[in-house]
Amino acid sequence: MGDIVDMRGAQGTGLLAFARYPDLEKAADRTAAKIKEGFMEMGYILKVARDTDILAGSGYASHEEFAEKRYGLDKGTVSRYIRIVERFSVGGSSHVLQEGYKNIGFAKLSLMLHMPDAIAEEITENYSKQEVQAIKEEIDAERAVSDIEVAIEAAEA
């Protein structure tokens, strides 16, 4: 027969058993995909909690309190989840990444939040986190120079 055998009912262990390697591989691939894209679902859920009155009567004063108390997410992570949804999801308000950003991952998308669209659109899943970090640092350095130049020009004027 193959496939996954759920051993929880039989022994209460919470373990899954697999009849064959392909069954194990399929289950692992499915789980890895859930983990990899789960931040998008959480980001969308938190965006809904922020943008609607769905938390009314829940005992939570805000989406940030909800995320912190229920899931241990700090405000910075909550903000990044929501901003990634707003910038990189289909329609800017869904739990599905736009095609060009699939397989990039949370860490790299977080760094890309600080990049102009034209640069972010060029980054693919083949870039390492270190490469994306270096691009972000270069952009930050360029912005700092521009800010200094503006301040100098204003002082001279």
Tab-separated table of C-alpha atoms in Angstrom:
chain	number	residue	atom	x	y	z
A	1	MET	CA	0.000	0.000	0.000
A	2	GLY	CA	2.719	2.544	0.903
A	3	ASP	CA	2.095	6.062	2.100
A	4	ILE	CA	2.191	7.343	5.661
A	5	VAL	CA	0.988	5.276	8.562
A	6	ASP	CA	-0.197	7.388	11.487
A	7	MET	CA	0.977	5.700	14.678
A	8	ARG	CA	-0.568	8.240	17.059
A	9	GLY	CA	-3.792	6.348	17.536
A	10	ALA	CA	-2.072	3.012	18.102
A	11	GLN	CA	0.526	4.070	20.642
A	12	GLY	CA	-0.146	7.714	21.448
A	13	THR	CA	3.469	8.553	20.579
A	14	GLY	CA	2.802	11.219	17.984
A	15	LEU	CA	5.169	9.388	15.622
A	16	LEU	CA	4.593	8.788	11.970
A	17	ALA	CA	5.826	5.603	10.314
A	18	PHE	CA	6.526	5.218	6.616
A	19	ALA	CA	6.156	2.084	4.547
A	20	ARG	CA	8.787	3.047	1.946
A	21	TYR	CA	11.395	5.714	1.291
A	22	PRO	CA	9.284	7.506	-1.363
A	23	ASP	CA	6.557	7.964	1.262
A	24	LEU	CA	9.032	9.496	3.691
A	25	GLU	CA	10.456	11.742	0.965
A	26	LYS	CA	7.004	12.940	-0.100
A	27	ALA	CA	6.049	13.749	3.508
A	28	ALA	CA	9.354	15.559	4.088
A	29	ASP	CA	8.964	17.611	0.891
A	30	ARG	CA	5.405	18.570	1.858
A	31	THR	CA	6.501	19.601	5.351
A	32	ALA	CA	9.515	21.558	4.070
A	33	ALA	CA	7.252	23.477	1.688
A	34	LYS	CA	4.879	24.318	4.566
A	35	ILE	CA	7.744	25.570	6.699
A	36	LYS	CA	9.295	27.539	3.849
A	37	GLU	CA	6.085	29.363	2.945
A	38	GLY	CA	4.472	29.454	6.411
A	39	PHE	CA	5.706	32.966	7.096
A	40	MET	CA	3.527	34.217	4.250
A	41	GLU	CA	0.409	32.724	5.804
A	42	MET	CA	1.336	34.135	9.211
A	43	GLY	CA	2.056	37.523	7.645
A	44	TYR	CA	-1.327	37.545	5.963
A	45	ILE	CA	-3.080	36.477	9.179
A	46	LEU	CA	-1.336	39.253	11.108
A	47	LYS	CA	-2.180	41.779	8.379
A	48	VAL	CA	-5.859	40.831	8.668
A	49	ALA	CA	-5.603	41.143	12.462
A	50	ARG	CA	-4.040	44.603	12.036
A	51	ASP	CA	-6.320	45.918	9.286
A	52	THR	CA	-9.706	44.688	10.524
A	53	ASP	CA	-11.623	44.549	13.780
A	54	ILE	CA	-11.389	40.744	13.948
A	55	LEU	CA	-9.563	40.876	17.296
A	56	ALA	CA	-12.424	42.792	18.947
A	57	GLY	CA	-13.534	40.863	21.991
A	58	SER	CA	-10.536	38.515	21.827
A	59	GLY	CA	-8.773	40.064	24.783
A	60	TYR	CA	-5.904	41.290	22.606
A	61	ALA	CA	-5.439	45.020	22.222
A	62	SER	CA	-3.507	44.748	18.945
A	63	HIS	CA	-2.168	42.390	16.331
A	64	GLU	CA	1.271	42.796	17.908
A	65	GLU	CA	0.021	41.717	21.338
A	66	PHE	CA	-1.785	38.758	19.746
A	67	ALA	CA	1.383	37.653	17.917
A	68	GLU	CA	3.612	38.107	20.951
A	69	LYS	CA	1.408	36.412	23.538
A	70	ARG	CA	0.178	33.524	21.375
A	71	TYR	CA	3.246	32.825	19.241
A	72	GLY	CA	6.204	34.596	20.851
A	73	LEU	CA	6.739	36.869	17.842
A	74	ASP	CA	8.378	40.207	18.569
A	75	LYS	CA	7.191	43.470	16.978
A	76	GLY	CA	10.052	43.525	14.465
A	77	THR	CA	9.234	40.064	13.151
A	78	VAL	CA	5.523	40.891	12.981
A	79	SER	CA	6.324	44.038	11.017
A	80	ARG	CA	8.578	42.150	8.575
A	81	TYR	CA	5.956	39.425	8.019
A	82	ILE	CA	3.314	42.020	7.167
A	83	ARG	CA	5.625	44.161	5.031
A	84	ILE	CA	6.713	41.106	3.032
A	85	VAL	CA	3.052	40.277	2.369
A	86	GLU	CA	2.335	43.872	1.314
A	87	ARG	CA	5.324	44.103	-0.996
A	88	PHE	CA	5.916	40.608	-2.375
A	89	SER	CA	2.561	38.790	-2.304
A	90	VAL	CA	0.124	38.436	-5.167
A	91	GLY	CA	-1.993	41.602	-5.104
A	92	GLY	CA	-0.116	42.945	-2.089
A	93	SER	CA	-2.597	41.307	0.246
A	94	SER	CA	-2.491	37.520	0.049
A	95	HIS	CA	-0.568	34.625	1.504
A	96	VAL	CA	0.909	33.693	-1.887
A	97	LEU	CA	4.257	35.052	-3.068
A	98	GLN	CA	4.464	36.613	-6.507
A	99	GLU	CA	6.045	34.188	-8.960
A	100	GLY	CA	9.365	36.064	-9.127
A	101	TYR	CA	9.870	35.826	-5.355
A	102	LYS	CA	9.030	32.172	-4.759
A	103	ASN	CA	11.745	30.082	-3.130
A	104	ILE	CA	13.670	33.135	-1.930
A	105	GLY	CA	12.794	32.710	1.736
A	106	PHE	CA	12.026	34.918	4.695
A	107	ALA	CA	15.578	36.018	5.547
A	108	LYS	CA	16.389	37.245	2.040
A	109	LEU	CA	12.961	38.843	1.527
A	110	SER	CA	13.449	40.689	4.828
A	111	LEU	CA	16.675	42.178	3.483
A	112	MET	CA	15.002	42.981	0.165
A	113	LEU	CA	12.404	45.137	1.946
A	114	HIS	CA	15.084	47.821	2.087
A	115	MET	CA	15.824	47.765	-1.638
A	116	PRO	CA	14.283	49.659	-4.535
A	117	ASP	CA	11.930	47.527	-6.627
A	118	ALA	CA	14.267	47.552	-9.627
A	119	ILE	CA	17.021	45.889	-7.601
A	120	ALA	CA	14.749	43.522	-5.628
A	121	GLU	CA	13.247	42.254	-8.882
A	122	GLU	CA	16.695	41.125	-10.047
A	123	ILE	CA	17.324	38.928	-7.011
A	124	THR	CA	16.531	35.265	-7.489
A	125	GLU	CA	16.581	32.195	-5.282
A	126	ASN	CA	20.116	31.530	-6.548
A	127	TYR	CA	21.513	34.447	-4.536
A	128	SER	CA	22.862	33.485	-1.128
A	129	LYS	CA	21.789	35.347	1.986
A	130	GLN	CA	25.297	36.785	2.192
A	131	GLU	CA	25.068	38.122	-1.362
A	132	VAL	CA	21.690	39.737	-0.656
A	133	GLN	CA	23.111	41.204	2.578
A	134	ALA	CA	26.067	42.668	0.623
A	135	ILE	CA	23.683	44.266	-1.902
A	136	LYS	CA	21.623	45.753	0.944
A	137	GLU	CA	24.761	47.126	2.606
A	138	GLU	CA	25.866	48.693	-0.679
A	139	ILE	CA	22.461	50.359	-1.063
A	140	ASP	CA	22.579	51.571	2.548
A	141	ALA	CA	26.077	53.021	2.013
A	142	GLU	CA	24.937	54.787	-1.155
A	143	ARG	CA	21.940	56.267	0.683
A	144	ALA	CA	24.195	57.464	3.504
A	145	VAL	CA	26.463	59.240	1.011
A	146	SER	CA	23.439	60.847	-0.612
A	147	ASP	CA	22.140	62.061	2.768
A	148	ILE	CA	25.534	63.554	3.597
A	149	GLU	CA	25.728	65.242	0.176
A	150	VAL	CA	22.267	66.746	0.677
A	151	ALA	CA	23.264	68.055	4.112
A	152	ILE	CA	26.489	69.591	2.730
A	153	GLU	CA	24.637	71.228	-0.155
A	154	ALA	CA	22.034	72.613	2.247
A	155	ALA	CA	24.769	73.996	4.515
A	156	GLU	CA	26.543	75.619	1.561
A	157	ALA	CA	23.315	77.216	0.383
